Amino acid sequence: QQVINTNGKASGCYSKQLKAMQHSLILSFHEVSPAAERLRYILSEEDDMPTPTLFTEMDTLQREGDELEWKESARWVKFEEKVEEGGERWSKPHVSTLSLHSLFELRTCLQTGTVLLDLEGYSLPQIVDDIIERQIEEGMISPDLREKISFVLLRKHRHQTKKPIHRSLADIGKSSSSTSHAQSRSMNDIADTPSTDQLKNKFMKKIPRDAEASNVLVGEVDFLNKPFVAFVRLAQATTLGGLTEVPVPTRFLFILLGPQGKAKSYNEIGRAIATLMVDDLFSDVAYKARDREDLIAGIDEFLDEVIVLPPGEWDPKIRIEPPKKVPSADKRKSVFSLNELGQMNGTAGGGGGLAEDEEIFCGGLYLDIKRKLPWLPSDFYEGFHIQSISAVLFIYLGCITNAITFGGLLGDATDNYQGVMESFLGTALAGSVFCLFSGQPLIILSSTGPILIFEKLLFEFSKNNAIDYMELRLWIGIHSCLQCFVLVATDASYIIKYMTRFTEEGFSSLISFIFISDAIKKMVGAFKYYPINTDFKPDYVTTYKCECLAPDPNSAVFLPSLDWSQLSKKECLKYGGSLVGKSCKYVPDLALMSFILFFGTYSMTVSLKKFKFSRYFPTKLRKLISDFSIFMSIMTFVGLDMLMGLKTPKLIVPTEFKPTRPDRGWLVMPFGKNPWWMYLASFVPALLVTILIFMDQQISAVIVNRKENKLKKGCGYHLDLFWVGVLMATCSFMGLPWYVAATVISIAHIDSLKMESESSAPGEQPQFLGVREQRVTGILVFVLTGVSIFLAPVLKFIPMPVLYGVFLYMGVASLSGIQFWDRIKLYMMPSKHQPDFSYLRHVPLRRVHLFTLIQITCLAVLWILKSTFLAIIFPVMILGLMVVRKMLDMVFSQHDLAWLDDLLPEKEKKKKDDAKKKGKEKEKKKAKPDDSEEEVRNSGFCCPL
Amino acid sequence: QQVINTNGKASGCYSKQLKAMQHSLILSFHEVSPAAERLRYILSEEDDMPTPTLFTEMDTLQREGDELEWKESARWVKFEEKVEEGGERWSKPHVSTLSLHSLFELRTCLQTGTVLLDLEGYSLPQIVDDIIERQIEEGMISPDLREKISFVLLRKHRHQTKKPIHRSLADIGKSSSSTSHAQSRSMNDIADTPSTDQLKNKFMKKIPRDAEASNVLVGEVDFLNKPFVAFVRLAQATTLGGLTEVPVPTRFLFILLGPQGKAKSYNEIGRAIATLMVDDLFSDVAYKARDREDLIAGIDEFLDEVIVLPPGEWDPKIRIEPPKKVPSADKRKSVFSLNELGQMNGTAGGGGGLAEDEEIFCGGLYLDIKRKLPWLPSDFYEGFHIQSISAVLFIYLGCITNAITFGGLLGDATDNYQGVMESFLGTALAGSVFCLFSGQPLIILSSTGPILIFEKLLFEFSKNNAIDYMELRLWIGIHSCLQCFVLVATDASYIIKYMTRFTEEGFSSLISFIFISDAIKKMVGAFKYYPINTDFKPDYVTTYKCECLAPDPNSAVFLPSLDWSQLSKKECLKYGGSLVGKSCKYVPDLALMSFILFFGTYSMTVSLKKFKFSRYFPTKLRKLISDFSIFMSIMTFVGLDMLMGLKTPKLIVPTEFKPTRPDRGWLVMPFGKNPWWMYLASFVPALLVTILIFMDQQISAVIVNRKENKLKKGCGYHLDLFWVGVLMATCSFMGLPWYVAATVISIAHIDSLKMESESSAPGEQPQFLGVREQRVTGILVFVLTGVSIFLAPVLKFIPMPVLYGVFLYMGVASLSGIQFWDRIKLYMMPSKHQPDFSYLRHVPLRRVHLFTLIQITCLAVLWILKSTFLAIIFPVMILGLMVVRKMLDMVFSQHDLAWLDDLLPEKEKKKKDDAKKKGKEKEKKKAKPDDSEEEVRNSGFCCPL
């Protein structure tokens, strides 16, 4: 009956017991499945110690010269790595593609072979003896084979290890088989202690510490006429000498020896059992199986879940890259656990369970503090990481550029009552205090456009009406601070629940566009500031000059006796001279050089950021390059600028610690200069400032607290606002500018602090873990800003165009990852090329386009308004966006909105029917079945309020 | 017995006949497989008409309001496209991932349901009647269900068609279900003629003309308590009204109606049969099946070949992108055909079968002409394609830039005996003649470095020895021409068989590096030619001037009375004046502007080339942009240059048709100026020239004829050399430079003419088909070069830095796709990130690195030699490369070399043991099992010689 067919295609293992196996398969597939029943029984046992991770190694029997030996041919931590025959190297980790064949054959093997569960084993020879003994007992092999089988099974093992590259040079000369030294051999003696080769193996760090090994040995021998199969589970995981390439104790052993001529088929069976052993579900089964039938049931369950690719649509030779994400093992196992529902409920709360509203005075503030306080120590020690350095440098440069820009503008607007010096000092003070005490220290404070405009108007008003500007401003600051406190006390920040993705992305896109347009405007400015003489003809260089001519002696009142031809341009004009000549109004090279610096910095940063995804260099180096991309680009172009030696505009910071305007001090007195009613009347303008600040601050906070950022320490809207209020008053007393959260720089801050998991099993994709939430980087940035005055000698080498390039990058980078921006791109893609966004699967494309169009229109209107005097109430316009969003409820179905945006909370019902709500949530879950996958954000708030 | 279990997991279709099915499966898998036997019988039938391609549409029964209707839910041409439920759109084509489950269930369905093969059907109602009748006859359903089933099956069908975008705007307002008009409905009347909706369907062009449809209808109904299954093959493919979304006649019909509650399971079964129907092998079986058992055997064969993904390593929700290549159907089918060997042999010859060496005089030339002549007409009409325009523009610009560069250099070297004018004329003449008559018209002739150096040395020699240069050169040309003829007549070109990948890639990399370094050198030159005044301080503009001072009146003999201050730089120096001033030696802006133009052109070209792979815009537009990338970049930066209006160096072509040197004519007389013995002695230098030309020409030809380029019209080394010889003589008589194949420009020519298949089935990757082999583009390029004299007014707007950018691009682009270059990159990649090159699977990495290192060393040596006077024998050094390659045989095993390079032919054995060789070839095939996949090149020659 043991006819082993020689048809290369259908290479059956053994045909005897197949009928029985298939019968059991039928049952497992199509009725109340005894397989599932069995598994449910063994998997739901109470002793729920998690089973160890399994590392599987497959060795095949090979003839090396005259000797037989076991050669490692593949290994699995989670994915398969194969030894490339000729390449003597590990393949990339890939998904194990099996044939249905081999799985069925494996099933038969387990049904017919020896299964020894919980064998007491302490050494390989003893285990091998036990197996052979059992087979002889059961009459499966004749006793005279004992020696031969034992001999084969105890041959030494050769593992695939890395060969140092320096050895390869020594190989020149040996033209052909140079494999003899490529791998480490072991088990010349069957030692119990791990060999040095094993211990030195660097692969160890890819294997979890608690891991156990399962060894698969397959091979063909000439003395058998039917296969010899054994599946062994040891009672205790034991290190069996050099059996495994790493010093991991062996728990499972699968042996398949068979007659000659079918090595390929045995190999496939070996791969099948190895793949099964690393399967989360099957390995559980293997650990808990009581008998052979449990294992079979495990295979049947596995078969029930496999994914089948049709042969005509896929080439089996293609190695499939590991997917970004695999279905979680828990989900698969949960089918078999008895207390399914209980588990489900357990995980839902998470994050503190502070969801209930405590309607007490300052309740929100109290909760914020209560939530943030326990994190305080970690807020500091978690900041010590190499990544923080790059973040600090990046944000620092952004901050001082901003401080200089706004300082200059404020100086112009307020006749230097607030200048660059005040800007630096204020930024440093406000920023460091906020980072130290706020609810969300990832937020970076900065001057913003609306405040600038307000100051400008206020200064003009004061000047025209002979009111003391600084004193008025102080009172506005005090009122505004008090108003902020009122907002904090009344938990007004709850309003941001109505800021959905629509509002938030609209706002942040707009701010990003403003950033980008400002950067480009500044660059274009260089071409105006340094005009290029486009008519210049090199040959006529003789006709280009610029001479300072003395003014007409008759008209001038007083003419200093000067050598007019020696005067510089400025001096000439100062003394009333006139500049005559073709080259007077032109500046050579500087505009083009500025452009090169600007564009170079931007594009180098973009390229280096992308470098993380290239194939070159080890992962860590790539990550470092990517993290420090901005710093490296800045350094490169600062270097280039120094090399060229051109007088490009440089970053100039104040070098002396004194107010920009000599007639003001560092403290503003509240009384004395303005009439008393002014102190009260300033309540009204303060109201505008408060609304400005409130909107600007909270919406930036919402953006920072996005669910996509996976923040773990929660947010603190009330606490943030409290400190912004305190800083308002402080700055007003010191005559410094007012500060509020800056969207784009805050996003850049977060981006530069993103963490990814170190991939553990080979082939597993690194996962985005969250953001390094701490206070150190923020504080350092602002301390550095404060001491910039002393850094002036270094900073003066940085050309401004380089910093504008950084600004451009910040603006562009903060656009990426915004769904709104993705949707805009969809307009330009034919539908068949569009990425597989989940909302595209569920919302018709034209509705998506319509939604995007409305958003674009809103932004266009805001952009236009921003260019008018209405810019001052810019943050308030966000309220307009929220109204538009409310109206969208009438145009779009709630289903579409749930996919494209978030649903607005229904206020009045909130308290009443909590129970009802729970039901609804479930419904919502149904509507978005793969919610977890796509990180659709919760409605507005990232943390329980 | 019809217990339908409600366990969501194991949803069996019907359990009754499963046992029988599984039994048959056992047989099919593991014994001499009756399934395979059956298939072998039916597939090997003699009437080998190819079966039509099948288009499969799956419709599911849905309730729309009160009405039932069939809604299209997926379709298959080769890959699956699904209707996204909410998205109302087609998903991207993807590989159908099935569950093992559904395949088993389908098998049962076919075993238990009605199978009607070759049913005479003319309309759907009649077919439905027939099916129901049969089921009633066989007692499978009770007669009272007839009406109900018939009613359901004749419901109208709604297909997923594109909705015009303009309609979507009209939808604003309808907030929720706006689906009602999104799809076309049909079969309100059961018409025989296709509806307009069907005819208008653009999808039709994705379906082959001979295609037939297979319709899958699945749904759940409330009146059945067991499934109603039917598989119908019509005797004639018939258009059944609006059953199918496209007007394709239906051949197969699969119907599955079942009791309620298991729609998902029915759906999966439908997907399974649909996937099977588009499987090459199963569709053959379906067409030829004689009975139910044949179909079952088909499924079993399919199951035997499926690829299984373990559930823990893959997420079934991921849609797998169609692979670049799938296993060919023929290969799969060949297992079942009887005359396997016969077929195998049939395809081996291919391409003409001229492999035998005809050892006659001029045999190679004769064969070349014999091979090329039949292609002559197609060489012209195949040139008319839009792609040719971009190729012509690209190569034209490369050629004139080259002509100007070499013209200038030659002019310098020969005291203008050969200048830019001669260079243009010669390029035009030689190029067009070569493209018209040569064996490989894709080769572009050009001046090359070695020839330039030879001319330089020759001119100096003539001048020093008072020999007439032009006459001497003429005689060298004549001798060289004759020597070329000798080489042609003796079939010397066979030597290139010894040029393996090692030699060829070494040479072409070196030429590419020279191109790149020349482009960069020229760019750097701009900074020297237009020095930047790095000390310029904008404020001191008054101190920068450049004045022309008259020479000391005492020293000068004659002083023209001039206004010295009005003279230009050149004039000033001409009249002996001196330039004084800080700005004399500087030129503003031009160097930086040149850099921007240079780098901009290069990077824009690179980006636009890549644009083909982006998601934006329809495929055709993207391809157009990619094809015209160079033209668009040039235009953009010419535009930018015009906009800036700076005096950047421009392309200046001669505008008058006359020799550069006025004292020479267009014809060189052979006699009279030099002594007679010179006519004979010139044989010696001619020998050097001949070797130069031979090597340069043939190696470029080898590169052009690379197997990777998939040239179909064969090569013509002998014919090429013949014409190069003729042109040598002609050019010598006319006093024009000598021309020979230019590697980089020829590669660029080929790259710009590459063809890709229009993808047919959705999801199929476009395949590289080959190169548009024709003579039109080449001829046009050179005709344009000839008439460039008249194009001067247009060409003068093109700045030289833009053209250097194009050169840089050419050099870089010709490096890509070279294995040597890939291997260099490997040095910088950690081995786990290295791409899956096949040689890495078979050759140890250190051997690969060693091989690369040797190659790099060779190139470095050549590069150094090139910089010395040895540059003149540069092409001869390639012989050195061939020697090094020969020595590699001692360092590397033949196995390694076969993967990294090609094997050298063994000369002496060649004739003797042809039979033996065949055996060897088979061996080689074994060593490289996936030879076909990776396009490993044949040894040296692309075409039979």
PDB file of C-alpha atoms in Angstrom, chain B residues 615-779:
ATOM      1  CA  ARG B 615      -0.535  59.212  -9.273  1.00  0.00           C
ATOM      2  CA  TYR B 616      -1.534  62.466 -10.852  1.00  0.00           C
ATOM      3  CA  PHE B 617      -3.213  62.935 -14.170  1.00  0.00           C
ATOM      4  CA  PRO B 618      -4.224  60.220 -16.604  1.00  0.00           C
ATOM      5  CA  THR B 619      -1.611  57.733 -17.719  1.00  0.00           C
ATOM      6  CA  LYS B 620      -1.332  59.093 -21.237  1.00  0.00           C
ATOM      7  CA  LEU B 621      -0.672  62.637 -20.116  1.00  0.00           C
ATOM      8  CA  ARG B 622       1.898  61.418 -17.639  1.00  0.00           C
ATOM      9  CA  LYS B 623       3.642  59.445 -20.328  1.00  0.00           C
ATOM     10  CA  LEU B 624       3.656  62.471 -22.565  1.00  0.00           C
ATOM     11  CA  ILE B 625       5.151  64.608 -19.831  1.00  0.00           C
ATOM     12  CA  SER B 626       7.760  61.984 -19.172  1.00  0.00           C
ATOM     13  CA  ASP B 627       8.605  61.595 -22.862  1.00  0.00           C
ATOM     14  CA  PHE B 628       8.920  65.321 -23.345  1.00  0.00           C
ATOM     15  CA  SER B 629      10.592  65.974 -20.021  1.00  0.00           C
ATOM     16  CA  ILE B 630      13.840  67.171 -21.551  1.00  0.00           C
ATOM     17  CA  PHE B 631      12.120  69.391 -24.036  1.00  0.00           C
ATOM     18  CA  MET B 632       9.909  70.882 -21.339  1.00  0.00           C
ATOM     19  CA  SER B 633      12.840  71.503 -19.018  1.00  0.00           C
ATOM     20  CA  ILE B 634      14.826  73.168 -21.766  1.00  0.00           C
ATOM     21  CA  MET B 635      11.884  75.334 -22.703  1.00  0.00           C
ATOM     22  CA  THR B 636      11.255  76.298 -19.078  1.00  0.00           C
ATOM     23  CA  PHE B 637      14.790  77.390 -18.443  1.00  0.00           C
ATOM     24  CA  VAL B 638      15.198  79.070 -21.799  1.00  0.00           C
ATOM     25  CA  GLY B 639      12.063  80.960 -20.809  1.00  0.00           C
ATOM     26  CA  LEU B 640      13.458  81.801 -17.393  1.00  0.00           C
ATOM     27  CA  ASP B 641      16.672  82.979 -18.991  1.00  0.00           C
ATOM     28  CA  MET B 642      14.778  85.215 -21.420  1.00  0.00           C
ATOM     29  CA  LEU B 643      12.709  86.566 -18.551  1.00  0.00           C
ATOM     30  CA  MET B 644      15.766  87.478 -16.547  1.00  0.00           C
ATOM     31  CA  GLY B 645      17.392  88.937 -19.629  1.00  0.00           C
ATOM     32  CA  LEU B 646      20.915  88.288 -18.400  1.00  0.00           C
ATOM     33  CA  LYS B 647      23.724  87.879 -20.878  1.00  0.00           C
ATOM     34  CA  THR B 648      24.324  84.210 -20.152  1.00  0.00           C
ATOM     35  CA  PRO B 649      26.431  82.403 -22.757  1.00  0.00           C
ATOM     36  CA  LYS B 650      24.196  81.268 -25.556  1.00  0.00           C
ATOM     37  CA  LEU B 651      24.327  78.589 -28.222  1.00  0.00           C
ATOM     38  CA  ILE B 652      25.830  80.165 -31.316  1.00  0.00           C
ATOM     39  CA  VAL B 653      25.766  78.170 -34.520  1.00  0.00           C
ATOM     40  CA  PRO B 654      27.500  79.274 -37.701  1.00  0.00           C
ATOM     41  CA  THR B 655      25.125  81.123 -39.981  1.00  0.00           C
ATOM     42  CA  GLU B 656      27.015  81.041 -43.238  1.00  0.00           C
ATOM     43  CA  PHE B 657      27.803  77.996 -45.311  1.00  0.00           C
ATOM     44  CA  LYS B 658      31.534  78.314 -45.847  1.00  0.00           C
ATOM     45  CA  PRO B 659      34.642  76.612 -44.462  1.00  0.00           C
ATOM     46  CA  THR B 660      35.798  78.001 -41.161  1.00  0.00           C
ATOM     47  CA  ARG B 661      39.204  78.739 -42.597  1.00  0.00           C
ATOM     48  CA  PRO B 662      38.969  80.880 -45.700  1.00  0.00           C
ATOM     49  CA  ASP B 663      42.021  79.269 -47.357  1.00  0.00           C
ATOM     50  CA  ARG B 664      40.521  75.805 -47.688  1.00  0.00           C
ATOM     51  CA  GLY B 665      37.728  74.551 -49.902  1.00  0.00           C
ATOM     52  CA  TRP B 666      35.158  71.790 -49.531  1.00  0.00           C
ATOM     53  CA  LEU B 667      37.337  69.224 -51.306  1.00  0.00           C
ATOM     54  CA  VAL B 668      40.813  68.000 -50.439  1.00  0.00           C
ATOM     55  CA  MET B 669      43.015  66.993 -53.382  1.00  0.00           C
ATOM     56  CA  PRO B 670      44.834  63.715 -52.778  1.00  0.00           C
ATOM     57  CA  PHE B 671      48.043  64.531 -54.615  1.00  0.00           C
ATOM     58  CA  GLY B 672      50.565  67.251 -55.007  1.00  0.00           C
ATOM     59  CA  LYS B 673      51.511  68.672 -51.657  1.00  0.00           C
ATOM     60  CA  ASN B 674      53.306  65.835 -49.897  1.00  0.00           C
ATOM     61  CA  PRO B 675      56.024  63.443 -51.171  1.00  0.00           C
ATOM     62  CA  TRP B 676      54.757  60.161 -52.699  1.00  0.00           C
ATOM     63  CA  TRP B 677      56.093  57.858 -50.009  1.00  0.00           C
ATOM     64  CA  MET B 678      53.868  59.661 -47.557  1.00  0.00           C
ATOM     65  CA  TYR B 679      50.851  58.152 -49.297  1.00  0.00           C
ATOM     66  CA  LEU B 680      52.089  54.693 -48.374  1.00  0.00           C
ATOM     67  CA  ALA B 681      53.543  55.539 -44.969  1.00  0.00           C
ATOM     68  CA  SER B 682      50.225  56.871 -43.797  1.00  0.00           C
ATOM     69  CA  PHE B 683      49.235  53.226 -43.596  1.00  0.00           C
ATOM     70  CA  VAL B 684      50.822  53.112 -40.140  1.00  0.00           C
ATOM     71  CA  PRO B 685      48.918  55.933 -38.412  1.00  0.00           C
ATOM     72  CA  ALA B 686      45.847  54.702 -40.244  1.00  0.00           C
ATOM     73  CA  LEU B 687      46.202  51.413 -38.431  1.00  0.00           C
ATOM     74  CA  LEU B 688      45.907  53.192 -35.104  1.00  0.00           C
ATOM     75  CA  VAL B 689      42.874  55.109 -36.308  1.00  0.00           C
ATOM     76  CA  THR B 690      41.289  51.910 -37.532  1.00  0.00           C
ATOM     77  CA  ILE B 691      41.753  50.168 -34.224  1.00  0.00           C
ATOM     78  CA  LEU B 692      40.375  53.225 -32.434  1.00  0.00           C
ATOM     79  CA  ILE B 693      37.356  53.355 -34.647  1.00  0.00           C
ATOM     80  CA  PHE B 694      36.784  49.642 -34.639  1.00  0.00           C
ATOM     81  CA  MET B 695      36.783  49.380 -30.859  1.00  0.00           C
ATOM     82  CA  ASP B 696      34.793  52.510 -30.269  1.00  0.00           C
ATOM     83  CA  GLN B 697      32.229  51.607 -32.894  1.00  0.00           C
ATOM     84  CA  GLN B 698      31.737  47.985 -32.013  1.00  0.00           C
ATOM     85  CA  ILE B 699      31.569  48.379 -28.291  1.00  0.00           C
ATOM     86  CA  SER B 700      28.974  51.095 -28.606  1.00  0.00           C
ATOM     87  CA  ALA B 701      27.096  48.814 -30.932  1.00  0.00           C
ATOM     88  CA  VAL B 702      27.274  46.005 -28.365  1.00  0.00           C
ATOM     89  CA  ILE B 703      25.825  48.363 -25.770  1.00  0.00           C
ATOM     90  CA  VAL B 704      23.038  49.425 -28.088  1.00  0.00           C
ATOM     91  CA  ASN B 705      22.310  45.824 -29.015  1.00  0.00           C
ATOM     92  CA  ARG B 706      22.090  44.721 -25.388  1.00  0.00           C
ATOM     93  CA  LYS B 707      19.574  41.998 -24.854  1.00  0.00           C
ATOM     94  CA  GLU B 708      17.828  44.190 -22.271  1.00  0.00           C
ATOM     95  CA  ASN B 709      16.784  46.521 -25.055  1.00  0.00           C
ATOM     96  CA  LYS B 710      14.795  43.717 -26.670  1.00  0.00           C
ATOM     97  CA  LEU B 711      15.707  44.733 -30.194  1.00  0.00           C
ATOM     98  CA  LYS B 712      13.779  42.760 -32.755  1.00  0.00           C
ATOM     99  CA  LYS B 713      15.423  43.680 -35.995  1.00  0.00           C
ATOM    100  CA  GLY B 714      18.807  42.235 -35.145  1.00  0.00           C
ATOM    101  CA  CYS B 715      22.146  43.948 -35.397  1.00  0.00           C
ATOM    102  CA  GLY B 716      24.626  44.526 -38.161  1.00  0.00           C
ATOM    103  CA  TYR B 717      28.126  44.904 -36.892  1.00  0.00           C
ATOM    104  CA  HIS B 718      29.742  44.241 -40.252  1.00  0.00           C
ATOM    105  CA  LEU B 719      27.421  46.536 -42.116  1.00  0.00           C
ATOM    106  CA  ASP B 720      27.947  49.260 -39.516  1.00  0.00           C
ATOM    107  CA  LEU B 721      31.688  49.028 -39.839  1.00  0.00           C
ATOM    108  CA  PHE B 722      31.445  49.071 -43.616  1.00  0.00           C
ATOM    109  CA  TRP B 723      29.628  52.388 -43.563  1.00  0.00           C
ATOM    110  CA  VAL B 724      31.906  53.861 -40.951  1.00  0.00           C
ATOM    111  CA  GLY B 725      34.747  53.037 -43.332  1.00  0.00           C
ATOM    112  CA  VAL B 726      32.989  54.641 -46.283  1.00  0.00           C
ATOM    113  CA  LEU B 727      32.264  57.748 -44.242  1.00  0.00           C
ATOM    114  CA  MET B 728      35.893  57.913 -43.125  1.00  0.00           C
ATOM    115  CA  ALA B 729      36.991  58.211 -46.710  1.00  0.00           C
ATOM    116  CA  THR B 730      34.223  60.635 -47.652  1.00  0.00           C
ATOM    117  CA  CYS B 731      34.891  62.919 -44.695  1.00  0.00           C
ATOM    118  CA  SER B 732      38.601  62.826 -45.413  1.00  0.00           C
ATOM    119  CA  PHE B 733      37.979  63.935 -48.989  1.00  0.00           C
ATOM    120  CA  MET B 734      35.801  66.795 -47.831  1.00  0.00           C
ATOM    121  CA  GLY B 735      38.109  67.723 -44.976  1.00  0.00           C
ATOM    122  CA  LEU B 736      35.449  66.999 -42.374  1.00  0.00           C
ATOM    123  CA  PRO B 737      36.041  65.377 -38.971  1.00  0.00           C
ATOM    124  CA  TRP B 738      35.791  61.617 -38.626  1.00  0.00           C
ATOM    125  CA  TYR B 739      32.791  60.076 -36.953  1.00  0.00           C
ATOM    126  CA  VAL B 740      32.181  57.016 -34.915  1.00  0.00           C
ATOM    127  CA  ALA B 741      29.400  55.680 -32.690  1.00  0.00           C
ATOM    128  CA  ALA B 742      28.857  57.789 -29.548  1.00  0.00           C
ATOM    129  CA  THR B 743      27.933  55.647 -26.584  1.00  0.00           C
ATOM    130  CA  VAL B 744      26.044  58.025 -24.340  1.00  0.00           C
ATOM    131  CA  ILE B 745      24.016  59.756 -27.029  1.00  0.00           C
ATOM    132  CA  SER B 746      23.136  56.407 -28.568  1.00  0.00           C
ATOM    133  CA  ILE B 747      21.890  55.168 -25.204  1.00  0.00           C
ATOM    134  CA  ALA B 748      19.882  58.352 -24.814  1.00  0.00           C
ATOM    135  CA  HIS B 749      18.447  57.747 -28.278  1.00  0.00           C
ATOM    136  CA  ILE B 750      17.332  54.287 -27.300  1.00  0.00           C
ATOM    137  CA  ASP B 751      15.951  55.423 -23.972  1.00  0.00           C
ATOM    138  CA  SER B 752      13.817  58.029 -25.653  1.00  0.00           C
ATOM    139  CA  LEU B 753      12.363  55.437 -27.996  1.00  0.00           C
ATOM    140  CA  LYS B 754      11.383  52.758 -25.511  1.00  0.00           C
ATOM    141  CA  MET B 755       7.951  51.259 -25.926  1.00  0.00           C
ATOM    142  CA  GLU B 756       5.675  49.926 -23.252  1.00  0.00           C
ATOM    143  CA  SER B 757       2.561  47.867 -23.733  1.00  0.00           C
ATOM    144  CA  GLU B 758      -0.689  49.613 -23.163  1.00  0.00           C
ATOM    145  CA  SER B 759      -1.967  47.652 -20.201  1.00  0.00           C
ATOM    146  CA  SER B 760      -4.887  45.580 -21.340  1.00  0.00           C
ATOM    147  CA  ALA B 761      -6.635  44.001 -18.410  1.00  0.00           C
ATOM    148  CA  PRO B 762      -7.085  46.427 -15.511  1.00  0.00           C
ATOM    149  CA  GLY B 763      -4.258  45.931 -13.079  1.00  0.00           C
ATOM    150  CA  GLU B 764      -1.889  44.302 -15.528  1.00  0.00           C
ATOM    151  CA  GLN B 765       1.459  46.045 -15.489  1.00  0.00           C
ATOM    152  CA  PRO B 766       2.621  47.584 -18.738  1.00  0.00           C
ATOM    153  CA  GLN B 767       5.504  45.541 -20.097  1.00  0.00           C
ATOM    154  CA  PHE B 768       8.606  46.905 -21.740  1.00  0.00           C
ATOM    155  CA  LEU B 769       8.133  45.805 -25.298  1.00  0.00           C
ATOM    156  CA  GLY B 770      11.287  47.000 -26.935  1.00  0.00           C
ATOM    157  CA  VAL B 771      12.572  50.006 -28.762  1.00  0.00           C
ATOM    158  CA  ARG B 772      10.977  51.790 -31.671  1.00  0.00           C
ATOM    159  CA  GLU B 773      13.582  50.580 -34.134  1.00  0.00           C
ATOM    160  CA  GLN B 774      13.526  52.788 -37.187  1.00  0.00           C
ATOM    161  CA  ARG B 775      15.654  55.126 -39.214  1.00  0.00           C
ATOM    162  CA  VAL B 776      13.407  58.167 -39.211  1.00  0.00           C
ATOM    163  CA  THR B 777      14.452  59.769 -35.915  1.00  0.00           C
ATOM    164  CA  GLY B 778      18.148  59.412 -36.661  1.00  0.00           C
ATOM    165  CA  ILE B 779      17.785  60.850 -40.141  1.00  0.00           C
TER     166      ILE B 779
END
